[in-house]
């Protein structure tokens, strides 16, 4: 059996490395040696590598004292390689279990065999099944198509082929050095194979803010490097196949990287124009015949060194492109009006814009703040954003439909924004705008920059969150514990309002009893029964599409009704991300679905027991000092795979963790005993998380912010 040398350079990839290595160790084709290059990593990661290497004889670890770059690390790996085949892998990526086996099947027939690459944001990506059966594909004259990704990855090379030609990565460059290896390698072979079953998972980093990959750091320097490399390679390889390949790659690079750099970087064009001109002069003009105007004129202006002309064409081109897009999309049209018209009108000093849970409800801290303002006759105009307007709310606030033209008008003009969740990035921020972010819960589940991986439907979550949160001026905090986490996980550096949560003021309401009666009546709940509230959270990995999550009820309502129905009713409250309907018709009079009821705080107030899971609702509910049960049937998956927690659920919570519906029912039957058992823990919990709450958080918040 022939040996494969797998070469893995490592540099600052601590969070991803174990997944990578494990995927190699688990290969079904096991006759491998693994050459890991520690390219000047810090002590902690270095020690981790040493430890990992000691656990399997197939691993060979090589140290570079200082970082020398990926090209040098791969060259070093090549020198050490003893196998008949060589395979490069990046230490933040990973393989499917059969990848090497699939490649090696054809290894004696070709010098180069490439597999399929799938992009992923997570560590446990499954393979996307291809339509139909896979077939081996043989590329001859068109073999450069296989490197349209400009990458050396997921390719099995015959070692004696590499040795014979002495292919090497150019160590003068870091980014794009793959080209210096793959071009000569693909040139000297008459054919290359493609095996789609051999899947390589290429990780797209979900945190381009703190942990960008090489490609995500791309900027002026990256562009210059690429252009210089193109010029050099054009001179070095006169063969038609390479010349065409390079020209195609340059045009692609121009359309993606360069255009976006020029659009996003003021003066960027001036900085790179000389380089651009030099480079595009080497482009074969025939290549342009496939393109349309004004693109051709754009490139010709570059070649003719006409900066002003180029700018003019570009502006026209950009305008045309935008116009076309806007004209066909009402939502883009509204955004354009927002930016170009509304944004330029003066800011209204007495206008307050409010939104709760992305316009889904009239609730939470924005509601509490609004009600405080109107009850105390503050002299402001108010605008609420809702997905469905026409709500019965106190005061005479205007209601606008979220994302309607009116919405954009008021967002642009309001001096004050009050919201408990994120507002779209494209809204920008005007000078003089004051943005109070109330957020919506004490965190149990890890947040944003404390999350390693994002499993939810939005893979750009971290980058978007970062941009959106730069606009917050104030952030409400319910307790010291949250302040510390918010500072770190949101990278929030402005004013933290350590006042408790305005939304919890209601729970300290002086007329509790009358309020409870009124709410129960409104909800058609029997007055003689106690109320159990079931309010679980959402699962990051169970969704229909972005923002639309699925939830299956694990509580056995039938059994609950049988054993608890004489004394209790159950109010079901799904998280606002949950999109599917609960089917509870059979439990009429016992189970009530109030998932779309505006404010959960009112449901807290009327309930005698809370059942939840990993939702932050229990931090708020604890203000009432009433019993809490945790129905955590999927705790292992939720904690270990999806999110990770800030607290030790077994130790820190004010109630029992229950794994089955039967356990939950029993706990309710014995609720007095359960409460007694948890008395001390409850008290400690209350001290830690509810200490700042006294029913006056709205007052303190309003007095800090609304001073005009
Ligand atoms: N919520 C609700 N009904 C539920 C669950 C939650 O109305 N069944 C509301 C509550 O107001 C709660 C808020 O949504 O405080 C946040 O809910 P979580 O379940 O904790 O989930 P998430 O939206 O992911 O926010 O720092 C807090 C975290 O960001 C959690």
Tab-separated table of N, CA and C in Angstrom, residues 574-689:
chain	number	residue	atom	x	y	z
A	574	UNK	N	-44.024	29.884	22.681
A	574	UNK	CA	-42.813	29.574	21.912
A	574	UNK	C	-42.020	30.847	21.693
A	575	UNK	N	-40.737	30.682	21.453
A	575	UNK	CA	-39.868	31.821	21.161
A	575	UNK	C	-40.323	32.497	19.867
A	576	UNK	N	-40.075	33.784	19.744
A	576	UNK	CA	-40.595	34.510	18.564
A	576	UNK	C	-39.913	34.123	17.252
A	577	UNK	N	-38.849	33.334	17.312
A	577	UNK	CA	-38.240	32.830	16.072
A	577	UNK	C	-38.980	31.596	15.522
A	578	UNK	N	-39.791	30.973	16.381
A	578	UNK	CA	-40.411	29.708	15.967
A	578	UNK	C	-41.539	29.980	14.974
A	579	UNK	N	-41.445	29.283	13.855
A	579	UNK	CA	-42.364	29.603	12.762
A	579	UNK	C	-43.497	28.590	12.628
A	580	UNK	N	-43.327	27.386	13.177
A	580	UNK	CA	-44.400	26.401	13.008
A	580	UNK	C	-45.475	26.529	14.085
A	581	UNK	N	-46.683	26.152	13.730
A	581	UNK	CA	-47.822	26.221	14.639
A	581	UNK	C	-47.843	25.001	15.543
A	582	UNK	N	-48.286	25.173	16.785
A	582	UNK	CA	-48.437	24.003	17.658
A	582	UNK	C	-49.821	23.408	17.424
A	583	UNK	N	-49.874	22.097	17.474
A	583	UNK	CA	-51.171	21.468	17.294
A	583	UNK	C	-51.723	21.045	18.657
A	584	UNK	N	-52.581	21.889	19.237
A	584	UNK	CA	-53.047	21.593	20.603
A	584	UNK	C	-54.570	21.525	20.700
A	585	UNK	N	-55.194	21.387	19.549
A	585	UNK	CA	-56.663	21.371	19.527
A	585	UNK	C	-57.270	20.370	20.516
A	586	UNK	N	-56.607	19.217	20.649
A	586	UNK	CA	-57.143	18.151	21.507
A	586	UNK	C	-57.176	18.546	22.983
A	587	UNK	N	-56.485	19.623	23.331
A	587	UNK	CA	-56.375	19.964	24.767
A	587	UNK	C	-57.114	21.247	25.102
A	588	UNK	N	-58.161	21.496	24.351
A	588	UNK	CA	-58.993	22.676	24.556
A	588	UNK	C	-59.363	22.864	26.024
A	589	UNK	N	-59.179	24.056	26.546
A	589	UNK	CA	-59.526	24.310	27.936
A	589	UNK	C	-58.409	23.976	28.902
A	590	UNK	N	-57.403	23.205	28.432
A	590	UNK	CA	-56.263	22.893	29.311
A	590	UNK	C	-54.987	23.585	28.818
A	591	UNK	N	-54.733	23.483	27.521
A	591	UNK	CA	-53.513	24.105	26.972
A	591	UNK	C	-53.889	25.304	26.117
A	592	UNK	N	-53.164	26.397	26.322
A	592	UNK	CA	-53.437	27.639	25.583
A	592	UNK	C	-52.148	28.082	24.901
A	593	UNK	N	-52.265	28.391	23.626
A	593	UNK	CA	-51.059	28.824	22.912
A	593	UNK	C	-51.016	30.346	22.847
A	594	UNK	N	-50.121	30.939	23.638
A	594	UNK	CA	-49.965	32.389	23.583
A	594	UNK	C	-48.594	32.782	23.020
A	595	UNK	N	-48.184	32.052	21.991
A	595	UNK	CA	-46.874	32.325	21.384
A	595	UNK	C	-46.829	33.698	20.731
A	596	UNK	N	-47.966	34.152	20.248
A	596	UNK	CA	-47.927	35.452	19.570
A	596	UNK	C	-48.439	36.581	20.470
A	597	UNK	N	-48.699	36.278	21.710
A	597	UNK	CA	-49.128	37.339	22.631
A	597	UNK	C	-47.989	38.339	22.795
A	598	UNK	N	-48.332	39.619	22.800
A	598	UNK	CA	-47.276	40.624	22.743
A	598	UNK	C	-46.198	40.492	23.819
A	599	UNK	N	-46.626	40.559	25.077
A	599	UNK	CA	-45.581	40.712	26.090
A	599	UNK	C	-45.525	39.533	27.048
A	600	UNK	N	-44.404	38.837	27.034
A	600	UNK	CA	-44.252	37.668	27.912
A	600	UNK	C	-44.258	38.066	29.387
A	601	UNK	N	-43.882	39.295	29.687
A	601	UNK	CA	-43.846	39.726	31.092
A	601	UNK	C	-45.231	39.578	31.719
A	602	UNK	N	-46.284	39.822	30.928
A	602	UNK	CA	-47.648	39.672	31.457
A	602	UNK	C	-47.955	38.197	31.721
A	603	UNK	N	-47.366	37.331	30.903
A	603	UNK	CA	-47.571	35.886	31.129
A	603	UNK	C	-46.820	35.433	32.391
A	604	UNK	N	-45.639	36.040	32.618
A	604	UNK	CA	-44.918	35.720	33.871
A	604	UNK	C	-45.810	36.037	35.058
A	605	UNK	N	-46.385	37.222	34.966
A	605	UNK	CA	-47.137	37.735	36.100
A	605	UNK	C	-48.305	36.826	36.482
A	606	UNK	N	-48.969	36.239	35.490
A	606	UNK	CA	-50.158	35.425	35.802
A	606	UNK	C	-49.832	33.957	36.071
A	607	UNK	N	-48.554	33.554	35.929
A	607	UNK	CA	-48.292	32.122	36.071
A	607	UNK	C	-47.738	31.775	37.454
A	608	UNK	N	-48.008	30.537	37.861
A	608	UNK	CA	-47.594	30.089	39.196
A	608	UNK	C	-46.309	29.294	39.149
A	609	UNK	N	-46.055	28.664	38.000
A	609	UNK	CA	-44.820	27.889	37.819
A	609	UNK	C	-44.309	28.175	36.410
A	610	UNK	N	-42.996	28.277	36.270
A	610	UNK	CA	-42.419	28.421	34.928
A	610	UNK	C	-41.680	27.135	34.564
A	611	UNK	N	-41.940	26.634	33.346
A	611	UNK	CA	-41.076	25.578	32.804
A	611	UNK	C	-40.334	26.189	31.627
A	612	UNK	N	-39.016	26.068	31.627
A	612	UNK	CA	-38.266	26.586	30.492
A	612	UNK	C	-37.089	25.658	30.217
A	613	UNK	N	-36.116	26.131	29.407
A	613	UNK	CA	-34.933	25.304	29.154
A	613	UNK	C	-33.692	26.187	29.221
A	614	UNK	N	-33.218	26.650	28.069
A	614	UNK	CA	-31.996	27.464	28.052
A	614	UNK	C	-32.330	28.903	27.715
A	615	UNK	N	-33.597	29.245	27.882
A	615	UNK	CA	-34.018	30.599	27.543
A	615	UNK	C	-33.691	31.536	28.693
A	616	UNK	N	-33.402	32.781	28.350
A	616	UNK	CA	-33.103	33.741	29.411
A	616	UNK	C	-34.352	34.129	30.190
A	617	UNK	N	-35.517	33.582	29.823
A	617	UNK	CA	-36.736	33.961	30.548
A	617	UNK	C	-36.632	33.696	32.058
A	618	UNK	N	-35.863	32.687	32.443
A	618	UNK	CA	-35.851	32.364	33.882
A	618	UNK	C	-35.148	33.420	34.721
A	619	UNK	N	-34.215	34.155	34.109
A	619	UNK	CA	-33.563	35.235	34.861
A	619	UNK	C	-34.599	36.310	35.216
A	620	UNK	N	-35.500	36.581	34.275
A	620	UNK	CA	-36.530	37.591	34.524
A	620	UNK	C	-37.580	37.053	35.492
A	621	UNK	N	-37.973	35.809	35.244
A	621	UNK	CA	-39.036	35.205	36.054
A	621	UNK	C	-38.633	35.119	37.532
A	622	UNK	N	-37.342	34.928	37.775
A	622	UNK	CA	-36.871	34.778	39.157
A	622	UNK	C	-37.194	36.008	40.005
A	623	UNK	N	-37.441	37.146	39.358
A	623	UNK	CA	-37.840	38.328	40.118
A	623	UNK	C	-39.126	38.096	40.900
A	624	UNK	N	-39.948	37.153	40.425
A	624	UNK	CA	-41.214	36.862	41.101
A	624	UNK	C	-41.046	35.872	42.245
A	625	UNK	N	-39.876	35.281	42.327
A	625	UNK	CA	-39.561	34.276	43.356
A	625	UNK	C	-40.524	33.080	43.332
A	626	UNK	N	-41.047	32.762	42.150
A	626	UNK	CA	-41.934	31.596	42.038
A	626	UNK	C	-41.166	30.419	41.435
A	627	UNK	N	-41.670	29.184	41.608
A	627	UNK	CA	-40.889	28.005	41.208
A	627	UNK	C	-40.566	27.935	39.703
A	628	UNK	N	-39.365	27.445	39.418
A	628	UNK	CA	-38.926	27.288	38.024
A	628	UNK	C	-38.438	25.853	37.810
A	629	UNK	N	-38.927	25.212	36.747
A	629	UNK	CA	-38.456	23.863	36.384
A	629	UNK	C	-37.764	23.946	35.028
A	630	UNK	N	-36.705	23.170	34.870
A	630	UNK	CA	-35.961	23.211	33.611
A	630	UNK	C	-36.152	21.897	32.862
A	631	UNK	N	-36.785	21.986	31.707
A	631	UNK	CA	-37.023	20.784	30.896
A	631	UNK	C	-35.925	20.746	29.836
A	632	UNK	N	-34.854	20.014	30.171
A	632	UNK	CA	-33.617	20.114	29.375
A	632	UNK	C	-33.298	18.786	28.704
A	633	UNK	N	-34.256	18.266	27.948
A	633	UNK	CA	-34.102	16.949	27.337
A	633	UNK	C	-32.949	16.870	26.337
A	634	UNK	N	-32.523	18.024	25.806
A	634	UNK	CA	-31.429	17.967	24.825
A	634	UNK	C	-30.214	18.759	25.299
A	635	UNK	N	-29.984	18.767	26.611
A	635	UNK	CA	-28.932	19.640	27.162
A	635	UNK	C	-27.545	19.348	26.585
A	636	UNK	N	-27.253	18.068	26.367
A	636	UNK	CA	-25.886	17.770	25.911
A	636	UNK	C	-25.607	18.367	24.559
A	637	UNK	N	-26.535	18.183	23.667
A	637	UNK	CA	-26.351	18.732	22.325
A	637	UNK	C	-26.330	20.256	22.377
A	638	UNK	N	-27.286	20.806	23.108
A	638	UNK	CA	-27.405	22.261	23.132
A	638	UNK	C	-26.150	22.903	23.722
A	639	UNK	N	-25.691	22.345	24.827
A	639	UNK	CA	-24.551	22.941	25.521
A	639	UNK	C	-23.249	22.673	24.784
A	640	UNK	N	-23.053	21.431	24.366
A	640	UNK	CA	-21.734	21.055	23.861
A	640	UNK	C	-21.554	21.333	22.377
A	641	UNK	N	-22.657	21.222	21.615
A	641	UNK	CA	-22.488	21.417	20.171
A	641	UNK	C	-22.946	22.775	19.713
A	642	UNK	N	-24.111	23.226	20.189
A	642	UNK	CA	-24.698	24.412	19.579
A	642	UNK	C	-24.161	25.713	20.161
A	643	UNK	N	-24.223	25.881	21.448
A	643	UNK	CA	-23.935	27.181	22.008
A	643	UNK	C	-22.842	27.228	23.071
A	644	UNK	N	-22.943	26.355	24.033
A	644	UNK	CA	-22.088	26.502	25.197
A	644	UNK	C	-22.747	27.517	26.130
A	645	UNK	N	-22.573	27.294	27.436
A	645	UNK	CA	-23.234	28.152	28.414
A	645	UNK	C	-22.225	28.936	29.232
A	646	UNK	N	-22.710	30.029	29.826
A	646	UNK	CA	-21.870	30.795	30.749
A	646	UNK	C	-21.968	30.247	32.175
A	647	UNK	N	-23.082	29.536	32.449
A	647	UNK	CA	-23.274	29.022	33.814
A	647	UNK	C	-23.193	27.509	33.795
A	648	UNK	N	-22.922	26.952	34.937
A	648	UNK	CA	-22.984	25.510	35.079
A	648	UNK	C	-24.434	25.190	35.447
A	649	UNK	N	-25.188	24.687	34.487
A	649	UNK	CA	-26.632	24.528	34.722
A	649	UNK	C	-26.925	23.628	35.906
A	650	UNK	N	-26.094	22.603	36.076
A	650	UNK	CA	-26.353	21.671	37.180
A	650	UNK	C	-26.192	22.359	38.547
A	651	UNK	N	-25.243	23.303	38.606
A	651	UNK	CA	-24.922	23.901	39.908
A	651	UNK	C	-25.674	25.191	40.216
A	652	UNK	N	-25.801	26.049	39.196
A	652	UNK	CA	-26.183	27.433	39.480
A	652	UNK	C	-27.674	27.743	39.388
A	653	UNK	N	-28.465	26.805	38.884
A	653	UNK	CA	-29.849	27.166	38.599
A	653	UNK	C	-30.775	27.034	39.810
A	654	UNK	N	-31.861	27.815	39.798
A	654	UNK	CA	-32.772	27.820	40.954
A	654	UNK	C	-33.858	26.748	40.899
A	655	UNK	N	-33.642	25.708	40.080
A	655	UNK	CA	-34.639	24.638	40.002
A	655	UNK	C	-34.016	23.408	39.373
A	656	UNK	N	-34.766	22.274	39.386
A	656	UNK	CA	-34.183	21.020	38.886
A	656	UNK	C	-34.122	20.939	37.359
A	657	UNK	N	-33.103	20.202	36.857
A	657	UNK	CA	-33.029	19.896	35.432
A	657	UNK	C	-33.767	18.583	35.216
A	658	UNK	N	-34.759	18.585	34.348
A	658	UNK	CA	-35.586	17.399	34.148
A	658	UNK	C	-35.476	16.931	32.707
A	659	UNK	N	-35.340	15.606	32.542
A	659	UNK	CA	-35.025	15.093	31.209
A	659	UNK	C	-36.231	14.510	30.468
A	660	UNK	N	-37.279	14.154	31.213
A	660	UNK	CA	-38.443	13.575	30.532
A	660	UNK	C	-39.710	14.329	30.932
A	661	UNK	N	-40.709	14.166	30.091
A	661	UNK	CA	-41.991	14.805	30.360
A	661	UNK	C	-42.555	14.290	31.693
A	662	UNK	N	-42.331	13.003	31.946
A	662	UNK	CA	-42.806	12.418	33.195
A	662	UNK	C	-42.140	13.068	34.419
A	663	UNK	N	-40.841	13.319	34.325
A	663	UNK	CA	-40.135	14.014	35.422
A	663	UNK	C	-40.756	15.385	35.681
A	664	UNK	N	-41.132	16.059	34.592
A	664	UNK	CA	-41.709	17.394	34.732
A	664	UNK	C	-43.039	17.307	35.480
A	665	UNK	N	-43.855	16.350	35.069
A	665	UNK	CA	-45.171	16.208	35.713
A	665	UNK	C	-45.004	15.896	37.211
A	666	UNK	N	-44.075	14.988	37.480
A	666	UNK	CA	-43.832	14.651	38.900
A	666	UNK	C	-43.379	15.854	39.702
A	667	UNK	N	-42.516	16.655	39.109
A	667	UNK	CA	-42.031	17.843	39.814
A	667	UNK	C	-43.183	18.801	40.105
A	668	UNK	N	-44.116	18.935	39.161
A	668	UNK	CA	-45.267	19.819	39.409
A	668	UNK	C	-46.131	19.227	40.535
A	669	UNK	N	-46.316	17.893	40.492
A	669	UNK	CA	-47.128	17.257	41.548
A	669	UNK	C	-46.534	17.482	42.935
A	670	UNK	N	-45.196	17.586	42.948
A	670	UNK	CA	-44.528	17.753	44.248
A	670	UNK	C	-43.884	19.128	44.373
A	671	UNK	N	-44.558	20.130	43.850
A	671	UNK	CA	-43.890	21.423	43.702
A	671	UNK	C	-43.470	22.044	45.047
A	672	UNK	N	-44.223	21.759	46.111
A	672	UNK	CA	-43.859	22.339	47.405
A	672	UNK	C	-42.521	21.780	47.868
A	673	UNK	N	-42.351	20.469	47.726
A	673	UNK	CA	-41.074	19.849	48.135
A	673	UNK	C	-39.925	20.347	47.266
A	674	UNK	N	-40.201	20.406	45.948
A	674	UNK	CA	-39.144	20.846	45.032
A	674	UNK	C	-38.698	22.254	45.403
A	675	UNK	N	-39.667	23.128	45.684
A	675	UNK	CA	-39.331	24.510	46.027
A	675	UNK	C	-38.498	24.563	47.300
A	676	UNK	N	-38.873	23.725	48.243
A	676	UNK	CA	-38.125	23.721	49.508
A	676	UNK	C	-36.678	23.293	49.250
A	677	UNK	N	-36.517	22.252	48.441
A	677	UNK	CA	-35.160	21.766	48.136
A	677	UNK	C	-34.288	22.840	47.496
A	678	UNK	N	-34.927	23.713	46.731
A	678	UNK	CA	-34.148	24.704	45.978
A	678	UNK	C	-34.116	26.088	46.629
A	679	UNK	N	-34.616	26.173	47.865
A	679	UNK	CA	-34.740	27.479	48.508
A	679	UNK	C	-33.416	28.238	48.566
A	680	UNK	N	-32.371	27.554	49.010
A	680	UNK	CA	-31.082	28.233	49.187
A	680	UNK	C	-30.496	28.641	47.835
A	681	UNK	N	-30.595	27.749	46.879
A	681	UNK	CA	-30.063	28.057	45.541
A	681	UNK	C	-30.814	29.219	44.913
A	682	UNK	N	-32.114	29.220	45.152
A	682	UNK	CA	-32.952	30.284	44.585
A	682	UNK	C	-32.513	31.634	45.151
A	683	UNK	N	-32.298	31.639	46.441
A	683	UNK	CA	-31.919	32.886	47.100
A	683	UNK	C	-30.589	33.412	46.539
A	684	UNK	N	-29.627	32.492	46.393
A	684	UNK	CA	-28.312	32.884	45.858
A	684	UNK	C	-28.457	33.390	44.421
A	685	UNK	N	-29.306	32.709	43.679
A	685	UNK	CA	-29.547	33.095	42.289
A	685	UNK	C	-30.151	34.501	42.236
A	686	UNK	N	-31.129	34.720	43.089
A	686	UNK	CA	-31.800	36.025	43.120
A	686	UNK	C	-30.793	37.135	43.441
A	687	UNK	N	-29.957	36.865	44.429
A	687	UNK	CA	-28.948	37.874	44.814
A	687	UNK	C	-28.031	38.214	43.640
A	688	UNK	N	-27.680	37.181	42.898
A	688	UNK	CA	-26.696	37.379	41.836
A	688	UNK	C	-27.289	38.062	40.588
A	689	UNK	N	-28.538	37.746	40.283
A	689	UNK	CA	-29.069	38.208	38.989
A	689	UNK	C	-30.195	39.239	39.076
